[in-house]
């Protein structure tokens, strides 16, 4: 997931250690790994069903969807989880990525509204890493957004751009 | 606020904003060049190919642009020639999946389509990611479409996240 996997790799050095401390992030990471492994060796060789792992992560996300009462660190862990689930749709070719994208939009909205809280150094690093991933993916997701604009869903397209652009700034 | 400060006044304004955003998306290339100086010959090529692919998409996404003859063939030729300069299996090659997909979708010559399909098949073999397989299936649907239909409008229907 990085252009060149050598030296620092945020997925390995940030996300994995954090997943060891957060069940939600762990399920999403395991889901991606299981989908990838399943594609290579076949699902019958796996001890865990990747779809079940992804479903667990999404169920827990839905359970935590009321992020208003959560701290900023929790919100960023949720954002990172959603980004990992977005990766899963690339690994398994899932067509549900628009749903994941909408979840990301909702989570980002809560971050932009409450950005004044201080983050720990570790979470700040994770937040910057998450922002980088979103900036990296947005142009590739934008063709879908552009289509929304072309087909007269301009307000929705603009809302998506505005939220993603806050991350860029 | 950045380039999207203004609402989409028109499709042209939206497309311009997307184009401007696209030029800034490769924001870690400079860092990558510093971190991996031994890839200083290929990273700029990857960046350029991504840029051309954005222009190909943006050109095809607007009817007014599509009506201007001669632009697409030039972009496709530039893309193909530049991709040809990339050695196979270099680190970072996977970053070209989306650009190659866009060039492939816009291509109208069988030779070019086969060339890009082989590239994507190699990436599929290396990564095993199912979205590449779906992308290839999507391309075959695009290439066999009704000539009156533009391929850009088909993308949201395909249900695949290509990157």
PDB file of N, CA, C and O in Angstrom, chain A residues 107-157:
ATOM      1  N   UNK A 107     -17.736  10.079   9.367  1.00  0.00           N
ATOM      2  CA  UNK A 107     -16.721  10.132  10.423  1.00  0.00           C
ATOM      3  C   UNK A 107     -15.877  11.393  10.295  1.00  0.00           C
ATOM      4  O   UNK A 107     -15.536  12.028  11.288  1.00  0.00           O
ATOM      5  N   UNK A 108     -15.536  11.773   9.066  1.00  0.00           N
ATOM      6  CA  UNK A 108     -14.720  12.971   8.853  1.00  0.00           C
ATOM      7  C   UNK A 108     -15.467  14.227   9.288  1.00  0.00           C
ATOM      8  O   UNK A 108     -14.862  15.172   9.791  1.00  0.00           O
ATOM      9  N   UNK A 109     -16.760  14.238   9.098  1.00  0.00           N
ATOM     10  CA  UNK A 109     -17.559  15.410   9.484  1.00  0.00           C
ATOM     11  C   UNK A 109     -17.403  15.683  10.972  1.00  0.00           C
ATOM     12  O   UNK A 109     -17.321  16.828  11.400  1.00  0.00           O
ATOM     13  N   UNK A 110     -17.348  14.643  11.768  1.00  0.00           N
ATOM     14  CA  UNK A 110     -17.228  14.821  13.212  1.00  0.00           C
ATOM     15  C   UNK A 110     -15.833  15.260  13.602  1.00  0.00           C
ATOM     16  O   UNK A 110     -15.655  15.956  14.606  1.00  0.00           O
ATOM     17  N   UNK A 111     -14.841  14.875  12.845  1.00  0.00           N
ATOM     18  CA  UNK A 111     -13.487  15.315  13.137  1.00  0.00           C
ATOM     19  C   UNK A 111     -13.339  16.785  12.815  1.00  0.00           C
ATOM     20  O   UNK A 111     -12.787  17.559  13.569  1.00  0.00           O
ATOM     21  N   UNK A 112     -13.873  17.229  11.691  1.00  0.00           N
ATOM     22  CA  UNK A 112     -13.708  18.622  11.293  1.00  0.00           C
ATOM     23  C   UNK A 112     -14.412  19.558  12.252  1.00  0.00           C
ATOM     24  O   UNK A 112     -14.037  20.686  12.413  1.00  0.00           O
ATOM     25  N   UNK A 113     -15.437  19.078  12.930  1.00  0.00           N
ATOM     26  CA  UNK A 113     -16.194  19.947  13.823  1.00  0.00           C
ATOM     27  C   UNK A 113     -15.542  20.116  15.185  1.00  0.00           C
ATOM     28  O   UNK A 113     -15.921  20.946  15.966  1.00  0.00           O
ATOM     29  N   UNK A 114     -14.562  19.297  15.462  1.00  0.00           N
ATOM     30  CA  UNK A 114     -14.046  19.303  16.828  1.00  0.00           C
ATOM     31  C   UNK A 114     -12.542  19.148  16.822  1.00  0.00           C
ATOM     32  O   UNK A 114     -11.989  18.384  17.607  1.00  0.00           O
ATOM     33  N   UNK A 115     -11.885  19.888  15.929  1.00  0.00           N
ATOM     34  CA  UNK A 115     -10.456  19.655  15.727  1.00  0.00           C
ATOM     35  C   UNK A 115      -9.589  20.347  16.759  1.00  0.00           C
ATOM     36  O   UNK A 115      -8.368  20.301  16.678  1.00  0.00           O
ATOM     37  N   UNK A 116     -10.190  21.020  17.728  1.00  0.00           N
ATOM     38  CA  UNK A 116      -9.380  21.806  18.645  1.00  0.00           C
ATOM     39  C   UNK A 116      -8.800  20.956  19.773  1.00  0.00           C
ATOM     40  O   UNK A 116      -7.897  21.380  20.478  1.00  0.00           O
ATOM     41  N   UNK A 117      -9.330  19.751  19.957  1.00  0.00           N
ATOM     42  CA  UNK A 117      -8.819  18.931  21.044  1.00  0.00           C
ATOM     43  C   UNK A 117      -7.392  18.491  20.736  1.00  0.00           C
ATOM     44  O   UNK A 117      -7.024  18.247  19.618  1.00  0.00           O
ATOM     45  N   UNK A 118      -6.610  18.378  21.771  1.00  0.00           N
ATOM     46  CA  UNK A 118      -5.220  17.955  21.597  1.00  0.00           C
ATOM     47  C   UNK A 118      -5.164  16.444  21.458  1.00  0.00           C
ATOM     48  O   UNK A 118      -5.941  15.710  22.077  1.00  0.00           O
ATOM     49  N   UNK A 119      -4.278  15.975  20.621  1.00  0.00           N
ATOM     50  CA  UNK A 119      -4.072  14.545  20.451  1.00  0.00           C
ATOM     51  C   UNK A 119      -2.738  14.168  21.056  1.00  0.00           C
ATOM     52  O   UNK A 119      -1.811  14.983  21.102  1.00  0.00           O
ATOM     53  N   UNK A 120      -2.622  12.918  21.498  1.00  0.00           N
ATOM     54  CA  UNK A 120      -1.324  12.436  21.929  1.00  0.00           C
ATOM     55  C   UNK A 120      -0.415  12.391  20.707  1.00  0.00           C
ATOM     56  O   UNK A 120      -0.880  12.440  19.565  1.00  0.00           O
ATOM     57  N   UNK A 121       0.895  12.288  20.958  1.00  0.00           N
ATOM     58  CA  UNK A 121       1.837  12.296  19.831  1.00  0.00           C
ATOM     59  C   UNK A 121       1.573  11.128  18.895  1.00  0.00           C
ATOM     60  O   UNK A 121       1.596  11.267  17.670  1.00  0.00           O
ATOM     61  N   UNK A 122       1.288   9.957  19.500  1.00  0.00           N
ATOM     62  CA  UNK A 122       1.025   8.779  18.677  1.00  0.00           C
ATOM     63  C   UNK A 122      -0.212   8.981  17.820  1.00  0.00           C
ATOM     64  O   UNK A 122      -0.220   8.665  16.627  1.00  0.00           O
ATOM     65  N   UNK A 123      -1.260   9.500  18.428  1.00  0.00           N
ATOM     66  CA  UNK A 123      -2.500   9.687  17.679  1.00  0.00           C
ATOM     67  C   UNK A 123      -2.331  10.768  16.640  1.00  0.00           C
ATOM     68  O   UNK A 123      -2.951  10.716  15.584  1.00  0.00           O
ATOM     69  N   UNK A 124      -1.505  11.786  16.934  1.00  0.00           N
ATOM     70  CA  UNK A 124      -1.259  12.830  15.947  1.00  0.00           C
ATOM     71  C   UNK A 124      -0.605  12.229  14.714  1.00  0.00           C
ATOM     72  O   UNK A 124      -0.949  12.544  13.578  1.00  0.00           O
ATOM     73  N   UNK A 125       0.348  11.334  14.968  1.00  0.00           N
ATOM     74  CA  UNK A 125       1.030  10.664  13.845  1.00  0.00           C
ATOM     75  C   UNK A 125       0.032   9.828  13.052  1.00  0.00           C
ATOM     76  O   UNK A 125       0.049   9.824  11.817  1.00  0.00           O
ATOM     77  N   UNK A 126      -0.850   9.121  13.782  1.00  0.00           N
ATOM     78  CA  UNK A 126      -1.853   8.307  13.095  1.00  0.00           C
ATOM     79  C   UNK A 126      -2.814   9.184  12.309  1.00  0.00           C
ATOM     80  O   UNK A 126      -3.184   8.847  11.178  1.00  0.00           O
ATOM     81  N   UNK A 127      -3.211  10.316  12.903  1.00  0.00           N
ATOM     82  CA  UNK A 127      -4.138  11.225  12.220  1.00  0.00           C
ATOM     83  C   UNK A 127      -3.514  11.753  10.933  1.00  0.00           C
ATOM     84  O   UNK A 127      -4.182  11.848   9.900  1.00  0.00           O
ATOM     85  N   UNK A 128      -2.231  12.095  10.999  1.00  0.00           N
ATOM     86  CA  UNK A 128      -1.550  12.593   9.793  1.00  0.00           C
ATOM     87  C   UNK A 128      -1.447  11.490   8.745  1.00  0.00           C
ATOM     88  O   UNK A 128      -1.599  11.736   7.551  1.00  0.00           O
ATOM     89  N   UNK A 129      -1.196  10.277   9.203  1.00  0.00           N
ATOM     90  CA  UNK A 129      -1.114   9.139   8.282  1.00  0.00           C
ATOM     91  C   UNK A 129      -2.475   8.901   7.631  1.00  0.00           C
ATOM     92  O   UNK A 129      -2.565   8.684   6.420  1.00  0.00           O
ATOM     93  N   UNK A 130      -3.543   8.957   8.433  1.00  0.00           N
ATOM     94  CA  UNK A 130      -4.894   8.771   7.893  1.00  0.00           C
ATOM     95  C   UNK A 130      -5.209   9.854   6.869  1.00  0.00           C
ATOM     96  O   UNK A 130      -5.771   9.578   5.807  1.00  0.00           O
ATOM     97  N   UNK A 131      -4.820  11.089   7.178  1.00  0.00           N
ATOM     98  CA  UNK A 131      -5.082  12.193   6.263  1.00  0.00           C
ATOM     99  C   UNK A 131      -4.348  11.976   4.940  1.00  0.00           C
ATOM    100  O   UNK A 131      -4.881  12.245   3.860  1.00  0.00           O
ATOM    101  N   UNK A 132      -3.119  11.475   5.034  1.00  0.00           N
ATOM    102  CA  UNK A 132      -2.341  11.198   3.813  1.00  0.00           C
ATOM    103  C   UNK A 132      -3.042  10.167   2.954  1.00  0.00           C
ATOM    104  O   UNK A 132      -3.087  10.284   1.728  1.00  0.00           O
ATOM    105  N   UNK A 133      -3.565   9.124   3.588  1.00  0.00           N
ATOM    106  CA  UNK A 133      -4.229   8.062   2.817  1.00  0.00           C
ATOM    107  C   UNK A 133      -5.471   8.598   2.123  1.00  0.00           C
ATOM    108  O   UNK A 133      -5.750   8.279   0.971  1.00  0.00           O
ATOM    109  N   UNK A 134      -6.217   9.427   2.834  1.00  0.00           N
ATOM    110  CA  UNK A 134      -7.426   9.997   2.247  1.00  0.00           C
ATOM    111  C   UNK A 134      -7.050  10.894   1.067  1.00  0.00           C
ATOM    112  O   UNK A 134      -7.678  10.831   0.010  1.00  0.00           O
ATOM    113  N   UNK A 135      -6.006  11.719   1.243  1.00  0.00           N
ATOM    114  CA  UNK A 135      -5.576  12.583   0.131  1.00  0.00           C
ATOM    115  C   UNK A 135      -5.121  11.729  -1.041  1.00  0.00           C
ATOM    116  O   UNK A 135      -5.293  12.103  -2.194  1.00  0.00           O
ATOM    117  N   UNK A 136      -4.539  10.574  -0.749  1.00  0.00           N
ATOM    118  CA  UNK A 136      -4.049   9.709  -1.826  1.00  0.00           C
ATOM    119  C   UNK A 136      -5.215   9.076  -2.572  1.00  0.00           C
ATOM    120  O   UNK A 136      -5.188   8.944  -3.792  1.00  0.00           O
ATOM    121  N   UNK A 137      -6.255   8.682  -1.844  1.00  0.00           N
ATOM    122  CA  UNK A 137      -7.340   7.949  -2.472  1.00  0.00           C
ATOM    123  C   UNK A 137      -8.350   8.854  -3.151  1.00  0.00           C
ATOM    124  O   UNK A 137      -8.993   8.451  -4.100  1.00  0.00           O
ATOM    125  N   UNK A 138      -8.495  10.090  -2.630  1.00  0.00           N
ATOM    126  CA  UNK A 138      -9.585  10.939  -3.110  1.00  0.00           C
ATOM    127  C   UNK A 138      -9.566  11.134  -4.624  1.00  0.00           C
ATOM    128  O   UNK A 138     -10.603  11.004  -5.261  1.00  0.00           O
ATOM    129  N   UNK A 139      -8.414  11.451  -5.218  1.00  0.00           N
ATOM    130  CA  UNK A 139      -8.468  11.645  -6.677  1.00  0.00           C
ATOM    131  C   UNK A 139      -8.910  10.408  -7.429  1.00  0.00           C
ATOM    132  O   UNK A 139      -9.476  10.514  -8.519  1.00  0.00           O
ATOM    133  N   UNK A 140      -8.666   9.228  -6.877  1.00  0.00           N
ATOM    134  CA  UNK A 140      -9.077   8.019  -7.574  1.00  0.00           C
ATOM    135  C   UNK A 140     -10.537   7.719  -7.332  1.00  0.00           C
ATOM    136  O   UNK A 140     -11.183   7.040  -8.120  1.00  0.00           O
ATOM    137  N   UNK A 141     -11.058   8.204  -6.219  1.00  0.00           N
ATOM    138  CA  UNK A 141     -12.479   8.057  -5.953  1.00  0.00           C
ATOM    139  C   UNK A 141     -13.282   9.163  -6.605  1.00  0.00           C
ATOM    140  O   UNK A 141     -14.462   9.023  -6.826  1.00  0.00           O
ATOM    141  N   UNK A 142     -12.583  10.266  -6.930  1.00  0.00           N
ATOM    142  CA  UNK A 142     -13.289  11.420  -7.459  1.00  0.00           C
ATOM    143  C   UNK A 142     -14.022  11.163  -8.767  1.00  0.00           C
ATOM    144  O   UNK A 142     -15.025  11.805  -9.004  1.00  0.00           O
ATOM    145  N   UNK A 143     -13.514  10.277  -9.627  1.00  0.00           N
ATOM    146  CA  UNK A 143     -14.329  10.014 -10.832  1.00  0.00           C
ATOM    147  C   UNK A 143     -15.767   9.684 -10.497  1.00  0.00           C
ATOM    148  O   UNK A 143     -16.677  10.086 -11.192  1.00  0.00           O
ATOM    149  N   UNK A 144     -15.971   8.969  -9.409  1.00  0.00           N
ATOM    150  CA  UNK A 144     -17.348   8.698  -9.000  1.00  0.00           C
ATOM    151  C   UNK A 144     -18.029   9.998  -8.603  1.00  0.00           C
ATOM    152  O   UNK A 144     -19.188  10.233  -8.925  1.00  0.00           O
ATOM    153  N   UNK A 145     -17.284  10.874  -7.904  1.00  0.00           N
ATOM    154  CA  UNK A 145     -17.840  12.140  -7.466  1.00  0.00           C
ATOM    155  C   UNK A 145     -18.135  13.029  -8.652  1.00  0.00           C
ATOM    156  O   UNK A 145     -19.156  13.692  -8.719  1.00  0.00           O
ATOM    157  N   UNK A 146     -17.216  13.043  -9.617  1.00  0.00           N
ATOM    158  CA  UNK A 146     -17.415  13.868 -10.809  1.00  0.00           C
ATOM    159  C   UNK A 146     -18.681  13.425 -11.522  1.00  0.00           C
ATOM    160  O   UNK A 146     -19.455  14.232 -12.011  1.00  0.00           O
ATOM    161  N   UNK A 147     -18.886  12.122 -11.572  1.00  0.00           N
ATOM    162  CA  UNK A 147     -20.095  11.618 -12.212  1.00  0.00           C
ATOM    163  C   UNK A 147     -21.315  12.129 -11.461  1.00  0.00           C
ATOM    164  O   UNK A 147     -22.314  12.500 -12.045  1.00  0.00           O
ATOM    165  N   UNK A 148     -21.212  12.148 -10.107  1.00  0.00           N
ATOM    166  CA  UNK A 148     -22.326  12.682  -9.337  1.00  0.00           C
ATOM    167  C   UNK A 148     -22.617  14.105  -9.743  1.00  0.00           C
ATOM    168  O   UNK A 148     -23.758  14.534  -9.841  1.00  0.00           O
ATOM    169  N   UNK A 149     -21.527  14.868 -10.010  1.00  0.00           N
ATOM    170  CA  UNK A 149     -21.704  16.257 -10.402  1.00  0.00           C
ATOM    171  C   UNK A 149     -22.330  16.336 -11.779  1.00  0.00           C
ATOM    172  O   UNK A 149     -23.273  17.084 -12.001  1.00  0.00           O
ATOM    173  N   UNK A 150     -21.764  15.552 -12.702  1.00  0.00           N
ATOM    174  CA  UNK A 150     -22.243  15.597 -14.073  1.00  0.00           C
ATOM    175  C   UNK A 150     -23.717  15.248 -14.130  1.00  0.00           C
ATOM    176  O   UNK A 150     -24.482  15.804 -14.895  1.00  0.00           O
ATOM    177  N   UNK A 151     -24.115  14.300 -13.282  1.00  0.00           N
ATOM    178  CA  UNK A 151     -25.514  13.896 -13.299  1.00  0.00           C
ATOM    179  C   UNK A 151     -26.333  14.660 -12.272  1.00  0.00           C
ATOM    180  O   UNK A 151     -27.254  14.133 -11.666  1.00  0.00           O
ATOM    181  N   UNK A 152     -25.942  15.924 -12.052  1.00  0.00           N
ATOM    182  CA  UNK A 152     -26.745  16.896 -11.320  1.00  0.00           C
ATOM    183  C   UNK A 152     -26.894  16.601  -9.841  1.00  0.00           C
ATOM    184  O   UNK A 152     -27.852  17.054  -9.222  1.00  0.00           O
ATOM    185  N   UNK A 153     -25.955  15.859  -9.276  1.00  0.00           N
ATOM    186  CA  UNK A 153     -25.954  15.744  -7.817  1.00  0.00           C
ATOM    187  C   UNK A 153     -24.842  16.626  -7.280  1.00  0.00           C
ATOM    188  O   UNK A 153     -23.998  16.206  -6.526  1.00  0.00           O
ATOM    189  N   UNK A 154     -24.860  17.902  -7.705  1.00  0.00           N
ATOM    190  CA  UNK A 154     -23.731  18.781  -7.455  1.00  0.00           C
ATOM    191  C   UNK A 154     -23.525  19.018  -5.970  1.00  0.00           C
ATOM    192  O   UNK A 154     -22.412  19.071  -5.486  1.00  0.00           O
ATOM    193  N   UNK A 155     -24.605  19.190  -5.237  1.00  0.00           N
ATOM    194  CA  UNK A 155     -24.463  19.502  -3.820  1.00  0.00           C
ATOM    195  C   UNK A 155     -23.770  18.339  -3.116  1.00  0.00           C
ATOM    196  O   UNK A 155     -22.863  18.527  -2.324  1.00  0.00           O
ATOM    197  N   UNK A 156     -24.173  17.122  -3.441  1.00  0.00           N
ATOM    198  CA  UNK A 156     -23.584  15.967  -2.795  1.00  0.00           C
ATOM    199  C   UNK A 156     -22.112  15.859  -3.192  1.00  0.00           C
ATOM    200  O   UNK A 156     -21.250  15.601  -2.364  1.00  0.00           O
ATOM    201  N   UNK A 157     -21.819  16.094  -4.471  1.00  0.00           N
ATOM    202  CA  UNK A 157     -20.429  16.020  -4.916  1.00  0.00           C
ATOM    203  C   UNK A 157     -19.593  17.063  -4.192  1.00  0.00           C
ATOM    204  O   UNK A 157     -18.497  16.804  -3.717  1.00  0.00           O
TER     205      UNK A 157
END
